[in-house]
Coordinates of C-alpha atoms in Angstrom, one line a residue:
X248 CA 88.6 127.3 103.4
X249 CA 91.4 125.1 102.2
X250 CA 95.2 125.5 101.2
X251 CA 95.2 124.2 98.2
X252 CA 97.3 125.8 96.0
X253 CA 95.3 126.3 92.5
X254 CA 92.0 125.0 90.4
X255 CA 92.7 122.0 88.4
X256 CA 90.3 121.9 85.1
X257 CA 91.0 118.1 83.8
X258 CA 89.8 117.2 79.8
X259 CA 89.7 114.3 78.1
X260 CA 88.5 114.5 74.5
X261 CA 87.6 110.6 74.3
X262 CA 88.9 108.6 71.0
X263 CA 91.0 112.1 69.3
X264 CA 93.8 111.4 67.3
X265 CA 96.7 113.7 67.8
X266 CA 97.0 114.3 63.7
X267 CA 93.7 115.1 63.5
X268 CA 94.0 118.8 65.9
X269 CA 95.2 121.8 64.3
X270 CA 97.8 122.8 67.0
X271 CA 99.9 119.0 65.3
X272 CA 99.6 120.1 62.0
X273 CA 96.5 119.0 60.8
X274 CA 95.4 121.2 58.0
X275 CA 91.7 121.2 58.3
X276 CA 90.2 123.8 60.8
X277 CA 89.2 121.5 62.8
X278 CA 90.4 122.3 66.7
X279 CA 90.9 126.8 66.1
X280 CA 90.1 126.6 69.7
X281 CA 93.0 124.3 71.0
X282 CA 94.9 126.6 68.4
X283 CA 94.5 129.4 70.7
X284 CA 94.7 127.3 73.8
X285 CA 98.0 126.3 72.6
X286 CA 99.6 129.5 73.0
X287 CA 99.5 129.7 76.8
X288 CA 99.8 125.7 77.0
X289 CA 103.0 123.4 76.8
X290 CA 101.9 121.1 73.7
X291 CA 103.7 117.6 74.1
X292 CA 104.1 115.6 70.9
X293 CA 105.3 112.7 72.8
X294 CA 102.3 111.7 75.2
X295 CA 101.9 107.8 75.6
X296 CA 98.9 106.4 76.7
X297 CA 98.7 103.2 78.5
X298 CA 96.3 101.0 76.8
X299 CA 94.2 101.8 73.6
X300 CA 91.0 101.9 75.2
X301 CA 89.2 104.1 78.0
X302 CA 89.0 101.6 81.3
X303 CA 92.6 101.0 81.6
X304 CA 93.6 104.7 80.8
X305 CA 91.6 106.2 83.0
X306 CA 92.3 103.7 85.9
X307 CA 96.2 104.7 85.4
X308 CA 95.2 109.0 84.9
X309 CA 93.3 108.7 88.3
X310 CA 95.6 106.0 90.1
X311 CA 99.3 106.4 88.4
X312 CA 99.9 102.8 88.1
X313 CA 99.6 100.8 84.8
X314 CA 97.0 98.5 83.4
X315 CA 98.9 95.2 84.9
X316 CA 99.1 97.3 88.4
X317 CA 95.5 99.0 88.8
X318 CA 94.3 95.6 87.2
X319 CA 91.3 97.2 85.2
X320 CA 90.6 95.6 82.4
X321 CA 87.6 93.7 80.2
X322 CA 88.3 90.3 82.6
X323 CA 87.9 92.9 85.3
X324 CA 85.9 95.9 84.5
X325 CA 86.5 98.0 87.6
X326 CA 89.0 99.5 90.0
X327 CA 89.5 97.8 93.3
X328 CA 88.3 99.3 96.4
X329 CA 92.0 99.1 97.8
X330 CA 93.6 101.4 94.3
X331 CA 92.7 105.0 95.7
X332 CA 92.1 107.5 93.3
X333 CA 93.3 111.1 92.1
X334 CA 90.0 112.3 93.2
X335 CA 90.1 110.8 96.5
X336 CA 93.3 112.6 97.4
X337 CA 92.4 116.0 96.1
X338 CA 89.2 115.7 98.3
X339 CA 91.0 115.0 101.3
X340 CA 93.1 117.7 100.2
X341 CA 89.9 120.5 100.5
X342 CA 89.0 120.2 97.2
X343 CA 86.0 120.4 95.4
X344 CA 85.9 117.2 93.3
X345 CA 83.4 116.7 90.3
X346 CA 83.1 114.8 87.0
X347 CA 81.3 115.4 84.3
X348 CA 81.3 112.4 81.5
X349 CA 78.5 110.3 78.9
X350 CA 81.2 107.3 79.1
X351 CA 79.3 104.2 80.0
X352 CA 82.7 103.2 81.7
X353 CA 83.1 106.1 83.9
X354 CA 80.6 105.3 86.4
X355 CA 80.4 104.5 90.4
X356 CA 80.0 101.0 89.5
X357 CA 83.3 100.7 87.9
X358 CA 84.2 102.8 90.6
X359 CA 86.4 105.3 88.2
X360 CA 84.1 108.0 89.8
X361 CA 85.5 107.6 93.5
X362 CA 86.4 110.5 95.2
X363 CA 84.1 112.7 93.1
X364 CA 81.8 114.8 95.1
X365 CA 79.7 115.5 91.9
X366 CA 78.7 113.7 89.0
X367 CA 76.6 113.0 86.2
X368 CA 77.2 110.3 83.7
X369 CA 75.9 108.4 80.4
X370 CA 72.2 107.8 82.2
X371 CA 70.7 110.1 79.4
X372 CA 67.1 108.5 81.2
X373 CA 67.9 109.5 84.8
X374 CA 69.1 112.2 86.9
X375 CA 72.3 113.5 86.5
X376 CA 72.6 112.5 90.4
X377 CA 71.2 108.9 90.2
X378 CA 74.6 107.6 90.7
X379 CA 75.9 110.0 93.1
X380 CA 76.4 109.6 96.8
X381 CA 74.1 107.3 98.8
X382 CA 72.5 106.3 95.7
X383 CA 76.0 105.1 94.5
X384 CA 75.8 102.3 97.3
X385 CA 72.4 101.7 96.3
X386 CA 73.5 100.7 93.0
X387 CA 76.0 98.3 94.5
X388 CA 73.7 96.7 96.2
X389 CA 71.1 96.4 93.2
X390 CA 74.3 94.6 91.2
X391 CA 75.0 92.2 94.0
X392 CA 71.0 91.0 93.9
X393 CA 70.1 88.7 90.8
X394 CA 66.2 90.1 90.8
X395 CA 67.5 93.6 91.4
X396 CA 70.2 93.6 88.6
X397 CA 67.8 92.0 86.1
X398 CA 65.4 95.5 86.3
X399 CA 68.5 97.5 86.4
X400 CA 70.0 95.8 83.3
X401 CA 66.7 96.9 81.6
X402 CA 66.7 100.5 82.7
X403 CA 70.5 100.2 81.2
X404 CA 69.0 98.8 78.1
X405 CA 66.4 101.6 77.7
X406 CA 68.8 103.9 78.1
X407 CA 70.9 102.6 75.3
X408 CA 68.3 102.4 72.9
X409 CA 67.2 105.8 73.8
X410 CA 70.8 107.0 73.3
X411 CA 71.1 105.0 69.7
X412 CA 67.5 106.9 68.7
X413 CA 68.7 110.2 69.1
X414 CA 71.7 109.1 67.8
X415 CA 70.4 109.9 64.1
X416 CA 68.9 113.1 64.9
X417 CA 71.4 115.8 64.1
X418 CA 73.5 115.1 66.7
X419 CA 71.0 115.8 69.4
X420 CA 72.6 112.5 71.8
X421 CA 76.0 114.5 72.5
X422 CA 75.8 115.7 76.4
X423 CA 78.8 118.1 75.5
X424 CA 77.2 121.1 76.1
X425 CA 75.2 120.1 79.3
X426 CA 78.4 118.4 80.7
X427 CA 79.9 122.4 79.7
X428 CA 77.2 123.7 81.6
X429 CA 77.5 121.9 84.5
X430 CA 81.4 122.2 84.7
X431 CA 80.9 125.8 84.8
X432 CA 78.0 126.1 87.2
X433 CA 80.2 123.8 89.2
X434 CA 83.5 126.3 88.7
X435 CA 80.7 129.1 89.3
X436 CA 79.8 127.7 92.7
X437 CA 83.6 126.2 94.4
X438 CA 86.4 128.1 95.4
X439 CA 88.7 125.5 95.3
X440 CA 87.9 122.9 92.3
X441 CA 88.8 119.6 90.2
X442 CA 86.7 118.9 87.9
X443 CA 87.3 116.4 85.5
X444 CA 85.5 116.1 82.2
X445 CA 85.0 113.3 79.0
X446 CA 83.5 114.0 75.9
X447 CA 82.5 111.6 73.9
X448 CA 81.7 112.9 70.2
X449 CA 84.5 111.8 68.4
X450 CA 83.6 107.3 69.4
X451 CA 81.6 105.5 67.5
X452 CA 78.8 106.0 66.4
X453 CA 79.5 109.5 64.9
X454 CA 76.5 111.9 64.1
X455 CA 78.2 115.5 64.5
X456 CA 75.7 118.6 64.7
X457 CA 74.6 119.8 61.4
X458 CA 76.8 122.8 61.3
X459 CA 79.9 120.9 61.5
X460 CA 78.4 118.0 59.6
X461 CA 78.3 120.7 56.5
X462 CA 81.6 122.1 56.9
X463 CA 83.4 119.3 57.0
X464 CA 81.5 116.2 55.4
X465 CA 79.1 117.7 53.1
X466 CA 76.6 115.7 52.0
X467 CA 78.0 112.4 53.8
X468 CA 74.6 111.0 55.4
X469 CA 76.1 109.2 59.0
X470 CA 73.3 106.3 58.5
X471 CA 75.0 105.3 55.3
X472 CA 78.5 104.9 56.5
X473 CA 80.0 102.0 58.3
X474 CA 79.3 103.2 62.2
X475 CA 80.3 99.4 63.2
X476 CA 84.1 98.8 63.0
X477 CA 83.6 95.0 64.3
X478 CA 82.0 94.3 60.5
X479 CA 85.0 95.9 58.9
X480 CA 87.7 94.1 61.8
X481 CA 85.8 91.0 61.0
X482 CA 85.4 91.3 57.4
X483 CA 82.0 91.5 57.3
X484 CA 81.6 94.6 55.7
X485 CA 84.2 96.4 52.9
X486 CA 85.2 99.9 53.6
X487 CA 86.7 101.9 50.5
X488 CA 89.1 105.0 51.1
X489 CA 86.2 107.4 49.3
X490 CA 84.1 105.8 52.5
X491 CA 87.1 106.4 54.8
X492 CA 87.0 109.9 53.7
X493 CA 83.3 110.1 54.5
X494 CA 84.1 108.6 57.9
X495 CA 87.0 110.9 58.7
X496 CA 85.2 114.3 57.8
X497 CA 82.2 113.0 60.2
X498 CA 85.1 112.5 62.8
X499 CA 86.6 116.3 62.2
X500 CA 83.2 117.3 62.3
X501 CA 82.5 115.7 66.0
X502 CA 86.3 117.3 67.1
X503 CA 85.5 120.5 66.2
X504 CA 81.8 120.4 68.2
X505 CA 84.7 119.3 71.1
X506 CA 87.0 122.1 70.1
X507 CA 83.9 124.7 70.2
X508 CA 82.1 123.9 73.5
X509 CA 85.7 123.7 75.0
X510 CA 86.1 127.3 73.9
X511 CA 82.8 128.5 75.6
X512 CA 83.9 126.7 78.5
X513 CA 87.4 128.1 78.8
X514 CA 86.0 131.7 77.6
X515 CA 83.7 131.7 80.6
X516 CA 86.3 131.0 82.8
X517 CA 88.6 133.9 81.4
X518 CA 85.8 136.3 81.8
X519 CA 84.9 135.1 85.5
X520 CA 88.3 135.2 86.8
X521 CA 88.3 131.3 87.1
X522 CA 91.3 130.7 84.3
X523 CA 94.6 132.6 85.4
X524 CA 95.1 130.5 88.3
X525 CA 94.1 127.0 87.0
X526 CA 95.7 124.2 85.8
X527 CA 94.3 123.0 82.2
X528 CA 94.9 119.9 81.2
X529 CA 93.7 118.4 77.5
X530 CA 94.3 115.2 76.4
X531 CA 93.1 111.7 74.6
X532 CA 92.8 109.0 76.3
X533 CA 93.4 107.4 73.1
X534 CA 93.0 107.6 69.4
X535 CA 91.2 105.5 66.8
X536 CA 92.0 104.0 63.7
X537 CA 90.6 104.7 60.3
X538 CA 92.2 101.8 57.9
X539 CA 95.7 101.7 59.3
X540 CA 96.9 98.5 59.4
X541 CA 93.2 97.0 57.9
X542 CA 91.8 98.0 61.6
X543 CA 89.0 100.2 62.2
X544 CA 88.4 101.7 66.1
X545 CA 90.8 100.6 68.8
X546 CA 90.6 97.7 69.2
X547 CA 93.1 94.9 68.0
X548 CA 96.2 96.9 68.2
X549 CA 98.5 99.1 69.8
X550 CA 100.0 101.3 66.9
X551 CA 100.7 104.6 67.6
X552 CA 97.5 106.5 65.8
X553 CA 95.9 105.0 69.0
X554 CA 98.2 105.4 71.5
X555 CA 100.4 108.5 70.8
X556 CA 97.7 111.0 72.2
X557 CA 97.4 114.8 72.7
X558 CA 98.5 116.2 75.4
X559 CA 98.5 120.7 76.2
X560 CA 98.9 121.6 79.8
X561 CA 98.1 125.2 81.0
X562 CA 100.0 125.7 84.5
X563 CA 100.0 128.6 85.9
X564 CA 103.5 130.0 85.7
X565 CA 104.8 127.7 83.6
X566 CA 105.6 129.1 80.0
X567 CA 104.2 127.6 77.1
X568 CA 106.4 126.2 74.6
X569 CA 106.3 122.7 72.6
X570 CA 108.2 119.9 74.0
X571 CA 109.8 116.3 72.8
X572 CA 110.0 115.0 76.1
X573 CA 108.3 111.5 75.9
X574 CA 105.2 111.4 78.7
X575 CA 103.3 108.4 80.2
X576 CA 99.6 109.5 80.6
X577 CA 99.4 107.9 83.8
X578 CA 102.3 110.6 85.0
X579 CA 99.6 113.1 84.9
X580 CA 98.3 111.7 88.8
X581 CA 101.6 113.2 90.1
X582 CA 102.0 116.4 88.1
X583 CA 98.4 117.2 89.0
X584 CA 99.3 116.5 92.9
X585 CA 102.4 117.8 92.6
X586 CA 100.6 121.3 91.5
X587 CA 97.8 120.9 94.2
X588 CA 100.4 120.8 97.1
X589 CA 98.5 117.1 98.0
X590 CA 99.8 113.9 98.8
X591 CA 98.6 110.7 97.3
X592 CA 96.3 108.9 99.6
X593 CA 96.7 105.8 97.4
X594 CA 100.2 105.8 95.0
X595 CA 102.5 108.0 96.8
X596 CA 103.5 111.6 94.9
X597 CA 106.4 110.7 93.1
X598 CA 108.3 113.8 92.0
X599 CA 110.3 111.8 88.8
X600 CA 106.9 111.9 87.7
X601 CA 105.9 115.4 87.8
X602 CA 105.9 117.0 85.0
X603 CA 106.5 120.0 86.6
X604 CA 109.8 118.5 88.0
X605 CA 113.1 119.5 87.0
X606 CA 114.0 115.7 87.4
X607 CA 111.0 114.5 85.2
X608 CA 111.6 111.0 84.3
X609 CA 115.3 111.0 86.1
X610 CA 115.1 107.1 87.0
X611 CA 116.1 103.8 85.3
X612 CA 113.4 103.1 82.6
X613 CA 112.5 107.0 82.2
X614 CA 113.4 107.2 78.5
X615 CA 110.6 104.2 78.0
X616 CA 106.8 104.5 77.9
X617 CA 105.1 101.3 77.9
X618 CA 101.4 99.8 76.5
X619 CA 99.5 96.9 77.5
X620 CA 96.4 95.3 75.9
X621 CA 94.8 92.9 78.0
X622 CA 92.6 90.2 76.7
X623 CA 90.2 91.9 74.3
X624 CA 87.1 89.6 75.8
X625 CA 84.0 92.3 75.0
X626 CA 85.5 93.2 71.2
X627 CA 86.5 89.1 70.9
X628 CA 82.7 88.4 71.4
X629 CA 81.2 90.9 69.0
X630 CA 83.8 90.2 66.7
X631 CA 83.3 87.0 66.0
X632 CA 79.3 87.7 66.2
X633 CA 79.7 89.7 63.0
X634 CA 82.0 87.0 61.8
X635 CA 79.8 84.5 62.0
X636 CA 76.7 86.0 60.9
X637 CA 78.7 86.5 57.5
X638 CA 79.9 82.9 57.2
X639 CA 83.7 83.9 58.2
X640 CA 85.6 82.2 60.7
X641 CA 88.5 84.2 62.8
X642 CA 91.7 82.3 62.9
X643 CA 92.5 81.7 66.2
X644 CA 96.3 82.8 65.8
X645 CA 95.5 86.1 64.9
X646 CA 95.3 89.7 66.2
X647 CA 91.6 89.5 66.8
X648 CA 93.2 87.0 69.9
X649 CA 96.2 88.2 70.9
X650 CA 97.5 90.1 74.2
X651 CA 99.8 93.2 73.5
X652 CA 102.5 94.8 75.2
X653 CA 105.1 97.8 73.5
X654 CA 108.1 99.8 75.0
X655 CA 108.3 103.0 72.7
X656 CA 111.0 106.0 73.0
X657 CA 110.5 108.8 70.2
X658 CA 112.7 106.7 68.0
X659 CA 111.9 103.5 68.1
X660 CA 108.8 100.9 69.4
X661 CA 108.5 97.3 69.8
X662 CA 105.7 95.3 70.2
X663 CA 105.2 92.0 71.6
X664 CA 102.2 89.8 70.3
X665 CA 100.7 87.2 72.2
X666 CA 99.4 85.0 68.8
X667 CA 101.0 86.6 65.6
X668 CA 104.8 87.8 65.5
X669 CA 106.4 90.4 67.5
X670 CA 106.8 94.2 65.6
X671 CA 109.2 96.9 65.5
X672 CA 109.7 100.2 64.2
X673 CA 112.0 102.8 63.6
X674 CA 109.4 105.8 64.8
X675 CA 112.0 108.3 63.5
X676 CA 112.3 107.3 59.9
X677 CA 108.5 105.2 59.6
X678 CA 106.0 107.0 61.6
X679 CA 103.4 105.3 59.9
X680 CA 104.7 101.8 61.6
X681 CA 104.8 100.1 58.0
X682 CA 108.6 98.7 57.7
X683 CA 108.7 95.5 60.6
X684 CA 112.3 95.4 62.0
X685 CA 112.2 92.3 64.0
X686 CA 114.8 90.6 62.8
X687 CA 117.3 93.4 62.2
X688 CA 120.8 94.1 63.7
X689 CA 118.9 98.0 64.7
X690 CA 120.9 99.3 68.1
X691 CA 117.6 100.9 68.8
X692 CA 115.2 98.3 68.2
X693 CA 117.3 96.3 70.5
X694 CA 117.5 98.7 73.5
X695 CA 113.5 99.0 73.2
X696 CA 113.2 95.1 73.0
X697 CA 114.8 94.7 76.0
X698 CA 113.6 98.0 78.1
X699 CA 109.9 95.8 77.3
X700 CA 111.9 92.4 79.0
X701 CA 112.2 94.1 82.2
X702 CA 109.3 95.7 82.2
X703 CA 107.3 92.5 81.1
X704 CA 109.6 90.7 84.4
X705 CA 108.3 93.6 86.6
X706 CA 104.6 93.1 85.6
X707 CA 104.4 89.2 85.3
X708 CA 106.6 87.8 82.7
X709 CA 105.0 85.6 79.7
X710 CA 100.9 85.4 78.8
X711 CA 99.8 81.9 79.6
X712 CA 96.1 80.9 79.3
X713 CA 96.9 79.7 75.6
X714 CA 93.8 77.6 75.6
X715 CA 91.3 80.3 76.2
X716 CA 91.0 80.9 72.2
X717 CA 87.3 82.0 71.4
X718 CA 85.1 84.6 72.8
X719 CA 82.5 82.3 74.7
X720 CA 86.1 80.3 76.2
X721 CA 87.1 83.8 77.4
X722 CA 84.0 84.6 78.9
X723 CA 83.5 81.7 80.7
X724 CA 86.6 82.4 82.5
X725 CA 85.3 85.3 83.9
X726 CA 83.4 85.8 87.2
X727 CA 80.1 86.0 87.1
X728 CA 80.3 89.6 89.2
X729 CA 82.5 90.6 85.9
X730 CA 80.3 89.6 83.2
X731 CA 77.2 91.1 85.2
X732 CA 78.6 94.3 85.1
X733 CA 79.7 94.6 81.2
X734 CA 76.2 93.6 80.8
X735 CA 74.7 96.6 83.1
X736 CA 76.9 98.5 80.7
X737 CA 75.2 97.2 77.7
X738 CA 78.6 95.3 76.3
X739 CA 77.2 92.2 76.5
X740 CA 73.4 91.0 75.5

């Protein structure tokens, strides 16, 4: 028996929007779940995630650090051996660690899953345990043998195709429910738990069960809508706002099968004594983008639909309430330690970053959250694939090229682009990011500007590389272990 000192029950709802859950403000039913949830939860309308995509965030949830620290990005699609993870310390800790997850990135081979005791992942063609334990070094060693790797990367094929086939039928491809399942056999048989779950309904492609299909986008058949934001990004394909609409109601439709298996999960738990003493966390990893800014998914930018996520904590004790205070995602490795009495066996506890600290975000830069898009190599490539098939070509100083980097407080953001011209924003007065300030005499804008200087100094100062231009440049500029693995993941033919 260990010492820990209470369950931790870690969600991610992958791709949510914070506008789009009831418990913001949203005025379609779709989260009455979360709703509830929120009443014994501290609901945070300031959450900041670190990058706009799920590699990056979840290297900084289950290390601390940020994207240009952890270094997990598309150049490098996996977390060092030497960055240890959440999971890792609350093992050594007496924990029972497990995670549950249909994301292609969160596997032993991008080694997001270390420290996990238990998993299952997006192998909808193998055993939820193919990639667990010994196996896991198995699989290391298939990738680091060309002839090996070559029947793998098939096996990964055949399990995408399989995934796209059921895909169209009703919804039948979401794991959801079996990753519910197993979370709460898991719960049913540990005494002392983390278990960490992703759902994945709400990305691209969405094909929401019927039920929620009916109630919130009746009529809207998901084969006929754009389900491939690279042909709208690369202007291949036209989106109207009546197909928007169709798009968005498929989305509510996909968060509220989220916001209903969530509520058999955390119902069991209340009923089997398993909720009282755990900490809940529910979040976004990030958001997505349905026509803001001409972008579609999220990729290409760093507005705040994408990065300004959910975040409700449950914590036993704690009382629930709403709060402004601004919170880097990545701050949720210490609170969570912090809470389980454990020390970090990779990035030290740090009690400024504990939300459960009374001196939460008491040091230099703490009224700053900061974002970082690394080179967008995978969504570059597939871009300008679409582009090209439709006789367009992608101007090199453009979005579709360009490294990003933001400072944001609640009341102002700036953004720094690699290829087009910096942005800025008064948050308080233009939410939607519409009225670019660079330029102006703003005391705000300027003390965001130059909070993203030092941070930019701290993590390496000016991009260089201005020569690697095109997709098949930036590719070649990877190593060869790189590109193999984004192709076992099925992000690269």
């Amino acid at each position: 028996m260990s010492d820990t000192s209470g369950n931790v029950l870690f969600v991610v709802m992958d791709t949510v929007r914070k506008d789009h859950l009831t418990p913001y403000g949203y005025d379609e039913p779709t989260t009455p779940g979360l709703e509830r949830f929120a009443e014994e939860a501290v609901v945070y309308d300031h959450a900041v995630s670190p990058a706009p995509w799920t590699l990056p965030v979840h290297a900084s949830l289950f290390t601390g650090l940020y994207p240009s620290e952890h270094g997990a990005s598309q150049e490098n699609p996996y977390l060092a051996e030497e960055k240890k993870t959440l999971a890792e310390s609350l093992s050594a800790a007496g924990y029972d660690t497990a995670c549950f997850s249909s994301n292609a990135w969160i596997t032993p081979y991008t080694r997001l899953t270390a420290g996990f005791d238990r998993q299952d992942n997006f192998f909808e063609v193998m055993p939820g345990d193919f990639l667990s334990g010994t196996l896991a070094d198995l699989w290391q060693k298939v990738n680091d043998n060309d002839r090996l790797r070559a029947v793998a990367n098939r096996l990964v094929e055949l399990g995408n195709d399989i995934h796209e086939y059921f895909a169209g039928a009703e919804g039948a491809d979401s794991k959801t429910p079996e990753v519910i399942d197993n979370t709460i056999e898991f719960i049913d048989d540990s005494d002392d738990f983390f278990a960490f779950i992703n759902l994945m309904d709400a990305h691209l492609p969405v094909y929401p069960p019927e039920e929620y299909r009916e109630e919130f986008a009746p009529g809207v058949d998901p084969t006929a809508v754009c389900q491939n934001s690279k042909e709208y990004n690369s202007g291949a394909r036209d989106i109207s706002e009546a197909e928007f609409d169709d798009i968005r109601g498929l989305y509510d439709a996909e968060i509220r099968h989220i916001d209903a298996e969530l509520e058999r999960l955390f119902s069991w738990m209340r009923e089997h004594d398993e909720w009282e003493d755990t900490m809940v966390i529910v979040c976004a990893d990030h958001g997505e983008l349905h026509g803001e800014h001409g972008l579609y998914g999220h990729e290409f930018g760093i507005y705040d639909p994408l990065v300004n996520v959910p975040l409700l904590i449950k914590t036993p004790g704690v009382e629930p309430g709403r709060s402004a205070q601004q919170v880097e995602m990545q701050d949720l490795y210490h609170t969570v330690l912090d809470f389980a009495g454990a020390e970090g066996i990779g990035e030290p506890l740090d009690r400024t970053r504990s939300l459960l600290d009374v001196d939460y975000r008491d040091f230099a830069e703490g009224a700053f959250a900061f974002v970082e898009y690394h080179r967008p190599v995978v969504e570059l490539k597939q871009l300008e694939t679409k582009a090209s098939e439709a006789g367009i070509t992608l101007e090199k100083d453009s979005r579709y090229y360009s490294r990003m980097r933001a400072a944001r407080r609640p009341d102002g953001k700036y953004i720094r682009n690699e290829r087009i011209a910096d942005e800025a924003y008064r948050l308080d007065r233009d939410p939607g990011e519409l009225e670019n300030l660079v330029g102006d005499d703003d005391a705000v804008i300027a003390e965001v500007e130059a909070a993203l200087a030092d941070f930019e100094t701290r993590v390496g100062g000016e991009w260089t590389d201005d020569d690697a231009v095109s997709g098949d440049e930036v590719l070649d500029e990877m190593s060869d272990d790189a590109k193999a693995r984004l192709q076992d993941l099925g992000y690269m033919e």
